[in-house]
Structure formats: structure tokens, C-alpha cells
Coordinates of C-alpha atoms in Angstrom, one line a residue:
M27 CA -11.4 50.9 -14.6
S28 CA -10.1 53.2 -17.2
T29 CA -12.2 56.1 -18.4
F30 CA -12.8 54.4 -21.7
T31 CA -13.9 51.2 -20.0
V32 CA -16.2 53.1 -17.6
A33 CA -17.8 55.0 -20.5
A34 CA -18.3 51.8 -22.6
A35 CA -19.8 49.9 -19.7
T36 CA -22.2 52.8 -18.9
M37 CA -23.2 53.1 -22.6
Q38 CA -24.0 49.4 -22.7
T39 CA -26.0 49.2 -19.5
L40 CA -27.9 52.4 -20.1
S41 CA -28.7 51.4 -23.7
M42 CA -30.0 47.9 -22.6
T43 CA -32.3 49.3 -19.9
A44 CA -33.5 52.2 -22.0
A45 CA -34.3 49.8 -24.8
E46 CA -36.3 47.8 -22.4
E47 CA -38.3 50.9 -21.3
A48 CA -38.8 52.0 -25.0
S49 CA -40.0 48.5 -25.8
R50 CA -42.9 48.8 -23.3
R51 CA -44.3 51.5 -25.7
G52 CA -43.5 49.4 -28.8
E53 CA -40.7 51.8 -29.8
H54 CA -37.2 51.0 -31.0
T55 CA -35.6 54.4 -30.5
G56 CA -34.8 55.7 -27.1
D57 CA -34.8 59.4 -26.1
I58 CA -33.5 61.3 -23.1
D59 CA -36.6 60.3 -21.0
D60 CA -35.8 56.6 -21.5
M61 CA -32.2 57.5 -20.5
F62 CA -33.5 59.0 -17.3
L63 CA -35.6 55.9 -16.5
A64 CA -32.5 53.8 -17.1
L65 CA -30.6 55.8 -14.6
V66 CA -33.3 55.4 -11.9
V67 CA -32.5 51.6 -11.8
N68 CA -28.8 52.0 -12.5
E69 CA -26.4 50.5 -9.9
Q70 CA -23.9 53.3 -10.1
V71 CA -23.9 56.4 -7.8
A72 CA -26.3 58.2 -10.1
G73 CA -29.0 55.6 -9.5
Q74 CA -28.3 55.7 -5.7
V75 CA -28.8 59.4 -5.7
L76 CA -32.1 59.3 -7.5
R77 CA -33.4 56.6 -5.3
S78 CA -32.2 58.3 -2.1
L79 CA -34.6 61.2 -3.2
G80 CA -37.5 58.8 -3.2
I81 CA -37.6 58.4 -7.0
T82 CA -38.8 54.9 -8.0
I83 CA -39.1 53.4 -11.4
D84 CA -42.9 53.4 -11.2
G85 CA -43.0 57.1 -10.0
A86 CA -40.5 58.1 -12.7
R87 CA -42.6 56.4 -15.5
E88 CA -45.7 58.2 -14.3
A89 CA -43.9 61.6 -14.2
V90 CA -42.6 61.0 -17.8
A91 CA -46.1 60.2 -19.0
A92 CA -47.6 63.1 -17.3
Q93 CA -45.0 65.6 -18.6
H94 CA -45.6 64.4 -22.2
A95 CA -49.3 64.7 -21.8
D96 CA -49.0 68.2 -20.5
Q97 CA -46.8 69.2 -23.4
L98 CA -49.3 67.9 -25.9
A99 CA -52.2 69.6 -24.0
S100 CA -50.2 73.0 -24.2
L101 CA -50.3 72.6 -28.0
G102 CA -54.1 71.9 -27.9
I103 CA -53.7 68.2 -28.5
Q104 CA -55.7 65.8 -26.4
A105 CA -54.6 62.2 -27.0
D106 CA -55.4 59.1 -25.1
A107 CA -52.2 57.2 -25.6
P108 CA -52.4 53.4 -25.1
G109 CA -50.9 52.3 -21.8
P110 CA -47.4 50.7 -21.9
G111 CA -47.2 47.0 -22.1
R112 CA -44.5 44.6 -20.9
I113 CA -40.8 44.7 -21.7
T114 CA -40.2 42.9 -25.0
F115 CA -36.5 43.9 -25.6
P116 CA -34.3 42.2 -26.7
D117 CA -36.8 39.9 -28.5
S118 CA -38.4 42.9 -30.2
G119 CA -35.4 43.7 -32.4
E120 CA -32.8 46.4 -32.7
F121 CA -32.5 49.6 -30.6
S122 CA -31.0 53.0 -31.3
W123 CA -30.7 56.3 -29.6
S124 CA -32.3 59.5 -30.8
E125 CA -30.0 62.3 -32.1
R126 CA -30.3 64.4 -28.9
A127 CA -29.7 61.4 -26.7
L128 CA -26.5 60.6 -28.6
T129 CA -25.4 64.2 -28.4
L130 CA -25.9 64.2 -24.6
L131 CA -23.9 61.0 -24.2
Q132 CA -21.1 62.5 -26.2
R133 CA -21.1 65.6 -23.9
A134 CA -20.9 63.3 -20.9
N135 CA -17.6 61.9 -22.3
K136 CA -15.9 65.2 -23.3
G137 CA -12.9 66.7 -21.6
K138 CA -12.3 65.4 -18.1
K139 CA -15.7 63.9 -17.7
R140 CA -15.6 60.1 -17.1
G141 CA -18.7 59.2 -19.1
D142 CA -20.1 57.3 -16.2
A143 CA -23.8 57.4 -15.0
S144 CA -23.1 60.4 -12.8
A145 CA -21.8 62.4 -15.8
V146 CA -24.8 61.4 -17.8
L147 CA -27.2 62.4 -15.1
R148 CA -25.5 65.8 -14.7
E149 CA -26.0 66.5 -18.4
L150 CA -29.6 65.3 -18.3
V151 CA -30.8 67.6 -15.6
R152 CA -29.3 70.6 -17.3
E153 CA -30.3 69.6 -20.9
R154 CA -31.5 72.7 -22.7
S155 CA -35.0 71.4 -23.6
G156 CA -35.8 71.3 -19.9
L157 CA -37.7 68.0 -20.3
I158 CA -35.7 66.1 -17.6
E159 CA -35.7 69.1 -15.2
A160 CA -39.5 69.3 -15.4
I161 CA -39.8 65.5 -14.8
V162 CA -37.4 65.8 -11.8
R163 CA -39.5 68.6 -10.3
R164 CA -42.6 66.5 -10.7
L165 CA -40.9 63.9 -8.6
G166 CA -40.3 66.4 -5.8
A167 CA -36.6 67.0 -6.5
T168 CA -34.4 69.7 -8.1
P169 CA -31.4 69.6 -10.3
E170 CA -29.5 71.4 -7.5
Q171 CA -30.3 68.6 -5.0
I172 CA -29.1 66.0 -7.5
A173 CA -25.9 67.8 -8.2
G174 CA -25.2 68.3 -4.5
L175 CA -25.7 64.6 -3.7
L176 CA -23.6 63.5 -6.7
D177 CA -20.8 65.8 -5.4
E178 CA -21.1 64.3 -1.9
L179 CA -21.1 60.6 -2.8
E180 CA -18.4 60.9 -5.4
R181 CA -15.9 62.0 -2.7
Y182 CA -15.9 58.4 -1.5
P183 CA -13.7 55.8 -3.3
A184 CA -15.5 52.8 -4.8
P185 CA -14.9 49.6 -2.9
P186 CA -12.5 47.0 -4.4
R187 CA -14.0 44.2 -6.4
H188 CA -13.0 40.6 -5.8
A189 CA -13.8 37.6 -8.0
I190 CA -14.7 34.1 -6.9
D191 CA -11.2 32.8 -7.5
A192 CA -8.2 34.9 -8.6
R193 CA -6.8 31.9 -10.5
S194 CA -9.8 31.6 -12.8
L195 CA -11.1 33.7 -15.6
S196 CA -13.5 35.8 -13.6
G197 CA -15.2 39.1 -12.9
V198 CA -17.6 40.9 -10.6
G199 CA -20.4 43.4 -11.3
E200 CA -23.1 45.2 -9.4
S201 CA -26.8 45.5 -10.3
Y202 CA -29.9 47.1 -8.8
V203 CA -33.3 45.4 -8.7
S204 CA -36.5 47.4 -8.0
A205 CA -38.0 44.8 -5.8
P206 CA -37.7 43.8 -2.1
L207 CA -35.0 41.4 -1.2
V208 CA -37.4 38.7 -0.2
E209 CA -38.9 38.7 -3.7
V210 CA -35.6 38.6 -5.4
W211 CA -34.4 35.8 -3.2
S212 CA -37.6 33.8 -3.9
L213 CA -36.7 34.0 -7.7
L214 CA -33.1 33.0 -7.3
A215 CA -33.8 30.2 -4.8
D216 CA -36.3 28.5 -7.2
P217 CA -34.4 26.2 -9.6
A218 CA -37.4 26.0 -11.9
R219 CA -37.3 29.7 -12.5
M220 CA -33.7 29.9 -13.6
P221 CA -34.5 30.1 -17.3
E222 CA -36.5 33.3 -16.6
W223 CA -33.3 35.3 -15.9
D224 CA -30.4 33.2 -17.2
R225 CA -30.9 33.5 -21.0
G226 CA -30.3 30.4 -23.0
P227 CA -31.8 27.5 -21.1
V228 CA -35.4 26.9 -21.9
C229 CA -36.3 24.1 -19.5
V230 CA -35.3 22.6 -16.2
E231 CA -35.5 18.8 -15.5
D232 CA -35.5 17.0 -12.2
A233 CA -35.4 20.2 -10.3
P234 CA -35.8 20.2 -6.5
T235 CA -38.6 22.3 -5.0
E236 CA -36.1 24.7 -3.5
A237 CA -32.3 25.2 -3.6
A238 CA -30.0 23.7 -1.0
I239 CA -26.3 23.1 -0.9
G240 CA -25.6 19.9 -3.0
A241 CA -28.9 20.1 -4.9
S242 CA -28.6 19.7 -8.6
W243 CA -30.7 19.6 -11.8
T244 CA -30.4 19.5 -15.6
M245 CA -31.0 22.4 -17.9
R246 CA -31.5 22.3 -21.6
I247 CA -31.5 24.8 -24.4
A248 CA -33.8 24.8 -27.4
D249 CA -32.7 23.3 -30.8
T250 CA -33.9 26.4 -32.7
E251 CA -34.3 30.1 -32.1
E252 CA -37.8 31.7 -31.8
D253 CA -37.7 32.4 -35.5
G254 CA -37.0 28.8 -36.4
T255 CA -33.3 29.2 -37.2
P256 CA -31.0 26.5 -35.7
M257 CA -29.5 27.3 -32.3
R258 CA -25.8 28.1 -32.6
A259 CA -24.8 26.1 -29.6
R260 CA -23.0 22.8 -30.3
P261 CA -25.0 19.6 -29.6
E262 CA -22.7 18.7 -26.6
R263 CA -23.5 22.1 -25.1
R264 CA -27.3 21.8 -25.1
R265 CA -27.5 19.9 -21.8
S266 CA -25.9 21.2 -18.6
R267 CA -25.9 20.2 -15.0
V268 CA -26.3 22.9 -12.3
E269 CA -25.4 22.3 -8.7
V270 CA -25.8 24.6 -5.7
V271 CA -22.3 24.9 -4.1
D272 CA -23.0 27.6 -1.5
L273 CA -26.1 29.1 0.0
V274 CA -26.8 31.6 2.8
P275 CA -30.6 32.2 3.0
Q276 CA -31.5 35.7 1.7
R277 CA -27.9 36.6 1.5
A278 CA -26.0 34.7 -1.1
I279 CA -26.2 31.7 -3.5
E280 CA -23.7 30.1 -5.8
W281 CA -24.0 27.6 -8.6
A282 CA -21.5 25.5 -10.5
T283 CA -22.5 24.5 -14.1
T284 CA -20.9 21.7 -16.0
W285 CA -21.6 20.1 -19.4
P286 CA -21.7 16.3 -19.1
D287 CA -21.7 15.8 -22.9
A288 CA -18.6 17.9 -23.4
S289 CA -15.7 16.2 -21.7
D290 CA -13.3 19.1 -22.1
A291 CA -15.7 21.9 -21.0
N292 CA -14.8 24.3 -18.3
T293 CA -17.0 24.9 -15.3
R294 CA -19.0 28.0 -14.9
R295 CA -19.5 29.4 -11.4
V296 CA -21.9 32.1 -10.6
R297 CA -22.3 33.7 -7.2
I298 CA -25.0 36.3 -6.4
E299 CA -25.0 38.2 -3.1
L300 CA -28.0 40.3 -2.0
E301 CA -28.4 43.2 0.3
P302 CA -31.4 45.6 0.8
T303 CA -31.0 49.1 -0.5
A304 CA -33.2 52.1 -1.0
G305 CA -36.2 51.1 -3.1
G306 CA -35.1 47.6 -3.8
T307 CA -32.2 45.1 -3.7
H308 CA -28.5 45.5 -4.5
L309 CA -26.9 42.5 -6.2
R310 CA -23.2 41.6 -6.4
V311 CA -22.8 39.2 -9.3
A312 CA -19.5 37.2 -9.6
L313 CA -18.8 34.9 -12.5
A314 CA -15.8 32.6 -13.1
W315 CA -14.8 30.0 -15.7
E316 CA -12.6 27.3 -14.1
R317 CA -10.4 25.5 -16.5
N318 CA -11.0 21.8 -16.9
P319 CA -8.1 20.0 -15.3
G320 CA -7.8 17.7 -18.4
R321 CA -7.1 20.7 -20.7
R322 CA -3.5 21.7 -21.2
P323 CA -2.9 25.3 -20.2
K324 CA -1.9 27.8 -23.0
P325 CA -0.5 30.8 -21.1
L326 CA 0.5 32.8 -24.2
R327 CA -2.9 32.4 -25.9
R328 CA -4.6 33.3 -22.7
W329 CA -2.5 36.4 -22.3
L330 CA -3.3 37.5 -25.9
M331 CA -7.0 36.9 -25.5
R332 CA -7.3 38.5 -22.0
P333 CA -8.9 41.8 -23.2
L334 CA -11.5 39.8 -25.2
H335 CA -12.1 37.4 -22.4
R336 CA -12.6 40.3 -19.9
F337 CA -15.1 41.9 -22.1
A338 CA -17.0 38.6 -22.6
I339 CA -17.1 38.1 -18.8
W340 CA -18.4 41.6 -18.2
M341 CA -21.1 41.0 -20.8
Q342 CA -22.2 37.8 -19.2
I343 CA -22.4 39.4 -15.8
S344 CA -24.3 42.4 -17.2
Q345 CA -26.8 40.1 -18.9
L346 CA -27.4 38.1 -15.7
G347 CA -28.0 41.3 -13.6
A348 CA -30.2 42.8 -16.4
G349 CA -32.2 39.5 -16.7
I350 CA -33.0 39.5 -13.0
G351 CA -33.9 43.2 -12.9
R352 CA -36.1 43.0 -16.0
L353 CA -38.5 40.5 -14.3
F354 CA -39.4 43.1 -11.7
R355 CA -40.0 46.0 -14.0

């Protein structure tokens, strides 16, 4: 990836996760502590470093809350803040960063810095207010430890990414889920629970009790949004058929989705591979759109639209990974 692409991807994923954390407190603005929490569950090297030090999302949340309580107490303020609720973003509305969070993100992109999660974490632990350093020390770590581990891990090149099929419009992404592999697999292998993490469909019809190669079921989306406005999806796209095309228990599962009412629709293939990692499960999410054989290829148009298509694929992959991770936080 180019430096710009890495920075944009990092901004998107950190913003989404930080927004989810802020929404637990009923807030729509994220600060540097929300950024730190987002890094704890990030799939990049920064998240791996934090988790290798025994920092979990639950522990980090407790440390953030304790640090804020101590800061208020030092000012003579005793306040019993209501406990955080469930994640409500993105349904709860818009999200924005605080001024100091935006300033920090800008510093992580200056000069020769890549703007990736490691660059953000380096800036956080030396942020001049000392808030994140204090939180890190509450968690039994130090900024020096974090910097040393980042230096060590970043010496190794990232493994190459391969899509489902190089001939299709496809992409691959990584995600981290703060739950044991067996629990994540239980979610993915249950057809009835697919609407919980794949946003759009709202109900499953004729679903088998568990996934198996060749098993299939129907999924439908709602006619209206939650606020009553009509759903943007075309009528012929409101019913889809999902089939399991590959499955290795607790290792990998792949689905192919078609739209029976849209004769010219392409096929969507999603493959998720799982492996245990420190504090949870690592996901490799691959997504591909296979051209309907009845559609005439348009190579020039496809070439012109390639950057937009790549961004759309990356967004879809990010949303799938985020949807799965959200359920366990």
C-alpha cells in the first residue's frame, strides 16, 4: 500500500472503532483515550504490541475510567458517572474527533511517518498531556516498552495478501476480535446469526441449524430504514441466496451470495479464515465480486473505475470485520 492509502485506511478503522467506544458513553466526539482503546483492538502491529503486553479491551476501558476519576478527584470533584452502555454506533449518528485527537493524527502523518497505527501509537504514548502514558502505566506497561516492541516487530515485512480469485474484483483485509476462536466460530457457523454482523439483511429464511458445505438459505433486507425512510436497495436486490461453498471447522468458511431476482447480478464471495492470537482471534477476510457470465465485459470502464472499486471493496471488508468484532465488545 502507498503511504496515503495506509494513512486513509488507518484513519477509517480507528475512527470507526473509536466512535463505537464513544457511543458506549452516549458521546459523539472521540478523544485520545478513545483512540487508544481503538488501537487495543486494531489488527495492525500497534494492536499486536499492546495485546502482547497483556492489555485487553476490558482492562484498557477500566484504566481509562480510573484515570479520569482520579483526575476529577485531584480537582476536588467526586462524581459517580453512569456506567457505559452497549455500542450504538453507527445507528446513534455522526462522529467527530476532538481537536487534540485530530492534531495527533496529523502529527502521525508528518514527514516520513506512514500514518499507520504504529505511528499513531507512538504519538499517543508521548502526547504532552500525559493522559495516555498514565493509562499505559496503570496497565503495567511503559512507553519505552511499547516503542521497543514496535521497533522490533516493524523490522519484519508484512506477508503478501492474496484474494479469492485474481480474475475477479477482490480484496483481502485483516481484523482482530477480542473473543476466543471457538466463540467467533460459533457466530460465523450459525446461518441465523448472519444479519448480526453482515449489515443490510434483517432476516434469514429456511436456514439450516448449522453451516455445512452445500447448505443454503435466503436472506432479505427491510423495505424501510429504521427512521421509516425507504430502503435504497432496488426491489430485485432485496432477496438473496447464500450458499456455503467451503468450510474447515474452526479454521475457515466461505459463502457465495447470489440475487435470484436480478438476472444480471454478479456473485459475491466472502471467505473468513480464523486463527487464535493473543487475547482473541485474528481474522483474514477476503471478498470478491465474480462477473455474471451473461454480462458483456467492459475492460475500459473497469480500468477507469478500478480505484473506486478498490476503495469500495476495502470498505466492504472493513465493515465485515468491524461488524464481527463489535459483537464481542
